[in-house]
Coordinates of C-alpha atoms in Angstrom, one line a residue:
Chain A
M1235 CA -2.4 21.2 21.6
R1236 CA -2.7 17.4 21.8
R1237 CA -1.5 15.8 24.9
F1238 CA -1.1 12.1 25.8
I1239 CA -0.8 10.9 29.4
V1240 CA 0.4 7.3 29.5
L1241 CA 0.5 5.4 32.8
G1242 CA 3.5 3.0 33.0
H1243 CA 2.2 1.0 36.0
R1244 CA 5.4 -0.9 36.6
A1245 CA 7.9 1.3 34.6
I1246 CA 11.2 1.6 36.2
T1247 CA 12.0 4.8 38.1
S1248 CA 15.8 4.6 38.2
A1249 CA 18.4 4.8 35.4
E1250 CA 19.6 1.3 36.4
F1251 CA 18.4 -0.5 33.3
K1252 CA 20.0 -2.0 30.3
L1253 CA 19.3 -0.6 26.8
D1254 CA 19.8 -4.1 25.6
D1255 CA 16.9 -5.5 27.5
L1256 CA 14.2 -2.9 27.4
C1257 CA 11.4 -5.4 27.3
G1258 CA 12.6 -7.5 30.2
S1259 CA 14.3 -5.2 32.7
T1260 CA 12.4 -2.0 32.7
G1261 CA 8.8 -2.8 33.8
R1262 CA 7.6 -2.5 30.2
L1263 CA 9.1 1.0 29.7
D1264 CA 9.3 -0.2 26.1
I1265 CA 5.6 0.4 25.7
L1266 CA 6.0 4.0 26.7
L1267 CA 8.9 4.4 24.3
R1268 CA 6.7 3.3 21.4
C1269 CA 4.1 5.8 22.5
V1270 CA 6.7 8.6 22.2
N1271 CA 7.3 7.5 18.6
S1272 CA 3.6 7.4 17.7
A1273 CA 3.0 10.8 19.4
F1274 CA 5.6 12.8 17.5
F1275 CA 6.9 11.3 14.3
L1276 CA 5.6 12.3 10.8
S1277 CA 7.3 11.4 7.6
H1278 CA 8.7 14.9 7.3
G1279 CA 9.4 15.9 10.9
I1280 CA 8.2 16.1 14.4
R1281 CA 4.7 17.1 15.5
K1282 CA 5.2 20.5 17.3
D1283 CA 1.7 20.6 18.7
V1284 CA 1.9 17.4 20.7
E1285 CA 3.0 16.8 24.3
I1286 CA 3.4 13.5 26.0
V1287 CA 3.5 12.8 29.7
L1288 CA 4.9 9.4 30.7
M1289 CA 4.1 8.5 34.2
L1290 CA 6.7 6.0 35.5
L1291 CA 5.1 4.3 38.5
G1292 CA 7.3 1.3 39.1
E1293 CA 10.1 0.7 41.6
P1294 CA 12.4 1.9 43.1
S1295 CA 11.2 5.5 43.5
P1296 CA 7.8 6.3 42.0
P1297 CA 6.5 8.5 40.6
K1298 CA 8.8 9.9 38.0
T1299 CA 7.0 12.0 35.4
I1300 CA 8.7 12.6 32.1
R1301 CA 7.2 15.3 29.9
I1302 CA 8.2 15.7 26.3
D1303 CA 7.2 18.9 24.5
G1304 CA 7.1 18.6 20.7
S1305 CA 7.6 22.3 20.2
E1306 CA 11.1 22.2 21.8
V1307 CA 12.3 18.6 21.6
K1308 CA 15.6 17.8 20.0
Y1309 CA 17.7 14.6 19.5
L1310 CA 14.6 12.4 19.3
N1311 CA 14.9 9.5 16.9
P1312 CA 12.2 6.9 16.0
D1313 CA 13.8 3.9 17.4
E1314 CA 13.2 2.5 20.9
R1315 CA 16.8 2.3 22.1
S1316 CA 17.7 6.0 21.5
T1317 CA 14.5 7.2 23.1
A1318 CA 15.3 4.9 26.1
A1319 CA 18.7 6.6 26.4
L1320 CA 17.0 10.0 26.6
I1321 CA 14.6 8.7 29.3
R1322 CA 17.5 7.2 31.2
N1323 CA 19.3 10.5 31.1
A1324 CA 16.2 12.2 32.5
L1325 CA 16.0 9.7 35.3
L1326 CA 19.6 10.7 36.3
Q1327 CA 18.6 14.3 36.9
K1328 CA 18.4 15.1 40.6
G1329 CA 16.7 18.1 42.0
E1330 CA 13.3 19.5 42.9
G1331 CA 10.3 20.6 40.9
E1332 CA 10.3 20.0 37.1
R1333 CA 13.8 19.9 35.6
R1334 CA 14.9 20.3 32.0
C1335 CA 17.0 17.3 31.0
S1336 CA 17.6 18.0 27.4
P1337 CA 15.7 20.3 24.9
G1338 CA 12.0 19.6 25.3
I1339 CA 12.4 16.8 27.9
Y1340 CA 11.5 17.4 31.5
V1341 CA 11.4 15.2 34.6
S1342 CA 9.6 15.7 37.9
E1343 CA 8.1 13.8 40.8
R1344 CA 4.6 15.1 40.1
D1345 CA 2.1 12.4 40.9
Y1346 CA -0.9 11.4 38.8
S1347 CA -3.4 13.6 40.6
E1348 CA -1.1 16.6 40.3
V1349 CA -0.6 16.0 36.6
L1350 CA -4.3 15.7 35.9
S1351 CA -5.1 18.7 38.0
N1352 CA -2.6 20.9 36.1
V1353 CA -3.6 19.8 32.7
S1354 CA -7.3 19.8 33.2
K1355 CA -7.3 23.6 33.8
E1356 CA -6.7 24.3 30.2
S1357 CA -7.6 21.0 28.4
K1358 CA -10.6 18.9 27.7
M1359 CA -9.9 15.4 29.0
Y1360 CA -10.5 12.1 27.1
Y1361 CA -10.3 8.6 28.4
L1362 CA -9.5 5.9 25.9
K1363 CA -11.8 3.0 26.8
E1364 CA -13.3 0.2 24.8
D1365 CA -16.9 1.1 25.8
G1366 CA -16.6 4.8 24.9
Q1367 CA -18.1 6.7 22.0
D1368 CA -16.5 6.1 18.7
I1369 CA -13.8 8.7 18.2
R1370 CA -15.0 9.3 14.7
D1371 CA -18.2 10.8 16.1
V1372 CA -16.5 13.1 18.5
A1373 CA -15.7 16.8 17.9
F1374 CA -12.5 18.1 19.4
G1375 CA -11.6 21.5 20.6
E1376 CA -8.3 23.3 20.5
D1377 CA -6.7 21.6 23.5
S1378 CA -7.3 17.8 24.1
T1379 CA -5.7 15.4 26.5
F1380 CA -5.9 11.7 26.1
V1381 CA -5.3 9.3 29.1
L1382 CA -4.4 5.7 28.6
G1383 CA -2.6 2.9 30.3
D1384 CA 0.3 0.8 29.2
D1385 CA -0.4 -2.9 28.9
Q1386 CA -2.7 -2.6 32.0
D1387 CA -5.9 -0.7 32.2
L1388 CA -6.2 2.1 34.7
S1389 CA -6.8 0.8 38.2
E1390 CA -10.1 1.6 39.9
L1391 CA -8.4 4.3 41.9
E1392 CA -6.7 5.8 38.9
E1393 CA -10.0 5.7 37.0
S1394 CA -11.9 7.4 39.9
V1395 CA -9.3 10.2 40.1
L1396 CA -9.7 10.8 36.3
M1397 CA -13.5 10.7 36.4
A1398 CA -13.5 13.7 38.7
Y1399 CA -12.5 15.7 35.7
E1400 CA -15.5 14.4 33.7
P1401 CA -13.5 13.0 30.8
K1402 CA -15.3 11.9 27.7
K1403 CA -14.8 8.2 27.1
I1404 CA -13.8 7.4 23.5
S1405 CA -13.2 4.2 21.7
L1406 CA -11.0 3.6 18.7
G1407 CA -12.6 0.5 17.1
P1408 CA -14.0 -2.9 17.8
I1409 CA -10.7 -4.4 19.1
S1410 CA -8.4 -3.5 22.0
Y1411 CA -5.1 -2.1 20.8
H1412 CA -1.6 -1.6 22.1
A1413 CA -1.1 1.9 23.7
D1414 CA 1.2 3.1 20.9
H1415 CA -1.3 2.1 18.2
C1416 CA -3.9 4.0 20.1
V1417 CA -1.8 7.1 20.0
T1418 CA -1.3 6.7 16.2
L1419 CA -5.1 6.3 15.7
V1420 CA -5.9 9.4 17.8
N1421 CA -3.3 11.5 15.9
N1422 CA -4.8 10.4 12.6
E1423 CA -8.4 11.3 13.7
L1424 CA -7.3 14.7 14.9
D1425 CA -5.3 15.3 11.7
R1426 CA -8.5 14.6 9.7
K1427 CA -10.6 17.0 11.8
Q1428 CA -8.2 19.9 11.8
Chain B
M1445 CA -6.2 -12.3 4.7
R1446 CA -4.5 -9.0 5.0
R1447 CA -1.0 -8.7 3.6
F1448 CA 1.5 -5.9 3.8
I1449 CA 4.4 -5.7 1.4
V1450 CA 7.0 -3.3 2.7
L1451 CA 10.0 -2.2 0.5
G1452 CA 13.2 -1.7 2.5
H1453 CA 15.2 0.1 -0.2
R1454 CA 18.5 0.1 1.7
A1455 CA 17.7 -2.7 4.2
I1456 CA 20.7 -4.8 4.9
T1457 CA 20.8 -8.3 3.3
S1458 CA 23.3 -10.0 5.6
A1459 CA 23.2 -10.9 9.2
E1460 CA 26.3 -8.8 9.8
F1461 CA 24.6 -6.0 11.8
K1462 CA 24.5 -5.0 15.5
L1463 CA 21.3 -5.3 17.5
D1464 CA 22.6 -2.2 19.4
D1465 CA 22.6 0.0 16.4
L1466 CA 19.5 -0.9 14.4
C1467 CA 18.9 2.7 13.3
G1468 CA 22.5 3.4 12.0
S1469 CA 23.9 0.1 10.7
T1470 CA 21.0 -1.7 9.0
G1471 CA 19.9 0.5 6.1
R1472 CA 16.8 1.4 8.2
L1473 CA 15.7 -2.1 8.9
D1474 CA 14.3 -0.5 12.1
I1475 CA 11.4 0.9 10.0
L1476 CA 10.5 -2.6 8.8
L1477 CA 10.8 -4.0 12.4
R1478 CA 8.2 -1.4 13.5
C1479 CA 6.0 -2.4 10.6
V1480 CA 6.1 -6.0 12.0
N1481 CA 4.9 -4.8 15.4
S1482 CA 2.0 -2.8 13.8
A1483 CA 1.0 -5.6 11.5
F1484 CA 0.6 -8.3 14.2
F1485 CA 0.1 -7.0 17.7
L1486 CA -3.2 -6.7 19.5
S1487 CA -3.7 -6.2 23.2
H1488 CA -4.6 -9.8 23.6
G1489 CA -2.6 -11.6 21.1
I1490 CA -1.3 -11.9 17.5
R1491 CA -3.3 -11.2 14.4
K1492 CA -3.7 -14.6 12.8
D1493 CA -5.1 -13.3 9.5
V1494 CA -2.1 -11.1 8.7
E1495 CA 0.9 -11.7 6.6
I1496 CA 3.8 -9.3 6.1
V1497 CA 6.5 -9.5 3.4
L1498 CA 9.6 -7.5 4.1
M1499 CA 11.6 -6.8 0.9
L1500 CA 15.2 -6.2 2.0
L1501 CA 16.8 -4.5 -1.0
G1502 CA 20.1 -3.2 0.4
E1503 CA 23.7 -4.5 0.2
P1504 CA 25.4 -6.9 0.1
S1505 CA 23.1 -9.5 -1.6
P1506 CA 19.7 -8.2 -2.5
P1507 CA 17.0 -9.2 -2.6
K1508 CA 16.2 -11.0 0.6
T1509 CA 12.5 -11.5 1.2
I1510 CA 11.2 -12.2 4.7
R1511 CA 7.7 -13.5 5.0
I1512 CA 6.0 -13.7 8.4
D1513 CA 2.7 -15.5 8.6
G1514 CA 0.6 -14.6 11.6
S1515 CA -1.2 -17.9 11.6
E1516 CA 2.0 -19.8 12.4
V1517 CA 4.4 -17.3 13.9
K1518 CA 5.9 -17.9 17.4
Y1519 CA 8.5 -16.1 19.5
L1520 CA 7.4 -12.7 18.2
N1521 CA 7.7 -9.9 20.8
P1522 CA 6.7 -6.3 20.3
D1523 CA 10.1 -4.7 20.7
E1524 CA 12.4 -3.8 17.9
R1525 CA 15.4 -5.7 19.2
S1526 CA 13.9 -9.1 19.5
T1527 CA 12.3 -8.9 16.1
A1528 CA 15.6 -7.8 14.7
A1529 CA 17.1 -11.0 16.2
L1530 CA 14.5 -13.1 14.4
I1531 CA 15.3 -11.3 11.1
R1532 CA 19.0 -11.8 11.6
N1533 CA 18.5 -15.4 12.2
A1534 CA 16.5 -15.6 8.9
L1535 CA 19.3 -13.9 7.0
L1536 CA 21.7 -16.7 8.2
Q1537 CA 19.6 -19.4 6.5
K1538 CA 21.3 -20.7 3.4
G1539 CA 19.6 -22.7 0.7
E1540 CA 17.3 -22.3 -2.3
G1541 CA 13.6 -21.4 -2.6
E1542 CA 11.7 -20.3 0.4
R1543 CA 13.1 -21.6 3.7
R1544 CA 11.4 -21.8 7.0
C1545 CA 13.7 -20.1 9.6
S1546 CA 11.5 -20.4 12.7
P1547 CA 7.7 -21.0 13.1
G1548 CA 5.9 -18.6 10.7
I1549 CA 9.1 -16.9 9.4
Y1550 CA 10.4 -17.6 5.9
V1551 CA 13.2 -16.3 3.8
S1552 CA 13.8 -16.4 0.1
E1553 CA 15.5 -14.6 -2.8
R1554 CA 12.2 -13.8 -4.5
D1555 CA 12.4 -10.4 -6.1
Y1556 CA 9.8 -7.7 -6.0
S1557 CA 8.2 -8.7 -9.4
E1558 CA 7.9 -12.3 -8.3
V1559 CA 6.4 -11.4 -5.0
L1560 CA 3.8 -9.2 -6.6
S1561 CA 3.0 -11.8 -9.3
N1562 CA 2.4 -14.6 -6.7
V1563 CA 0.3 -12.5 -4.4
S1564 CA -1.8 -10.8 -7.0
K1565 CA -3.2 -14.1 -8.2
E1566 CA -5.4 -14.3 -5.1
S1567 CA -5.4 -10.8 -3.6
K1568 CA -6.7 -7.4 -4.5
M1569 CA -3.7 -5.0 -4.5
Y1570 CA -3.7 -1.6 -2.8
Y1571 CA -1.0 1.1 -3.1
L1572 CA -0.7 3.5 -0.2
K1573 CA -0.3 6.9 -1.7
E1574 CA -1.0 10.4 -0.6
D1575 CA -3.1 11.2 -3.7
G1576 CA -5.3 8.0 -3.4
Q1577 CA -8.9 7.6 -2.4
D1578 CA -9.6 8.0 1.3
I1579 CA -9.4 4.5 2.8
R1580 CA -12.6 5.2 4.7
D1581 CA -14.5 5.3 1.5
V1582 CA -13.1 2.1 0.1
A1583 CA -14.8 -1.4 0.4
F1584 CA -12.5 -4.3 0.9
G1585 CA -12.8 -7.9 -0.1
E1586 CA -11.7 -11.1 1.7
D1587 CA -8.0 -10.8 0.6
S1588 CA -6.3 -7.5 0.5
T1589 CA -2.6 -6.6 -0.1
F1590 CA -1.1 -3.2 0.8
V1591 CA 2.2 -2.1 -0.8
L1592 CA 4.2 0.6 0.8
G1593 CA 7.8 1.9 1.0
D1594 CA 10.0 2.5 4.0
D1595 CA 11.2 6.1 4.5
Q1596 CA 11.4 6.3 0.7
D1597 CA 8.6 6.2 -1.7
L1598 CA 8.5 3.6 -4.4
S1599 CA 10.8 4.3 -7.3
E1600 CA 9.4 5.0 -10.7
L1601 CA 10.3 1.5 -11.7
E1602 CA 8.8 -0.1 -8.6
E1603 CA 5.7 1.9 -9.1
S1604 CA 5.4 0.8 -12.8
V1605 CA 5.8 -2.8 -11.9
L1606 CA 3.0 -2.5 -9.3
M1607 CA 0.7 -0.5 -11.6
A1608 CA 0.5 -3.6 -14.0
Y1609 CA -1.6 -5.2 -11.3
E1610 CA -4.1 -2.3 -11.3
P1611 CA -3.8 -1.5 -7.6
K1612 CA -6.3 0.8 -6.0
K1613 CA -4.5 3.9 -4.7
I1614 CA -5.6 4.7 -1.2
S1615 CA -4.7 7.5 1.2
L1616 CA -4.8 7.5 5.0
G1617 CA -5.3 11.2 5.8
P1618 CA -4.1 14.6 5.0
I1619 CA -0.5 14.1 6.3
S1620 CA 2.2 11.7 5.2
Y1621 CA 2.9 9.0 7.9
H1622 CA 5.7 6.7 8.8
A1623 CA 5.3 3.2 7.3
D1624 CA 4.5 1.5 10.6
H1625 CA 1.8 4.1 11.5
C1626 CA 0.3 3.4 8.0
V1627 CA 0.1 -0.3 8.8
T1628 CA -1.7 0.5 12.2
L1629 CA -4.2 2.7 10.4
V1630 CA -5.0 0.2 7.7
N1631 CA -5.5 -2.5 10.3
N1632 CA -7.9 -0.3 12.2
E1633 CA -9.9 0.5 9.1
L1634 CA -10.2 -3.2 8.2
D1635 CA -11.1 -4.1 11.8
R1636 CA -14.0 -1.6 11.6
K1637 CA -15.2 -3.0 8.2
Q1638 CA -15.2 -6.6 9.1

């Protein structure tokens, strides 16, 4: 299993946004949408062994945590707008605990600490960071979780919470990349090592 | 200089499309839009040393060739919709020869053979192909051009035209990737080798 946890520091936590203005009106939810594309899409299908957790941390009611499970997901298309519509639908689901919104898509109010705590029980944690070890020199086990920010790095507090799980810091190259490009590069490296 | 030539086999060649339905109404122009994002965007700016040539080969008036020069381009944002608006604007420009539509964005009726002929005078050609040599084992010169299809491989005819320029076939890994992910992986490899 490969898992990506992406922190959307200002990502909107209500369904009150326009699909026509994803860049401007959603607290950069558009970045997270592109990460979904990078996480799942192959030329000939969807990656079944991938899960992505989008942490929406913006106004008006943070946190909203969207989990997409590649082994179950349906109705996912590669474009930003249709993925945004799925997320908007998820944000409309009221209730308690983690709720299934559509096949393979779940929403909850789990916060960052709870998400990390749950995941780290079964998965080795990796922190994408410019000063980390080159990913090409790292061996990966069966279950790997990669934590990254949107267009903002993790805050000091977020980083300190993560460091409690002793993540391995890994870097993807000599330049700093957009989050979705990072996901593509991680997937490629793990494809090569499997 | 890095250059990507992406063939949009069914990509629409008029401005008569809706920004709200990029996946359904544009002959998969959405794939080319994501390639533009992958070609240019870094965390802290635009890649100046990259050019992308989008070959729109669908109805009603193929070919339309959109060239985006990273050293000049302005008003480029990472989302699909705003890039689509720039392309739509380019498709509205009437005239002859290559016309500047907005800073760094040009449109022409140059066909595939002419594009390759022009580029190959100064650039080594590479053909992204599953059975090629692993990109990690390839040395690159100063000026490299990468040719790839959208969601369809190059046709036999397109491949034979390209082969006249003796491109090196390169592969990106054990799995077949979406075109935009291919662009991201090529950029990363060249970043590492520079």
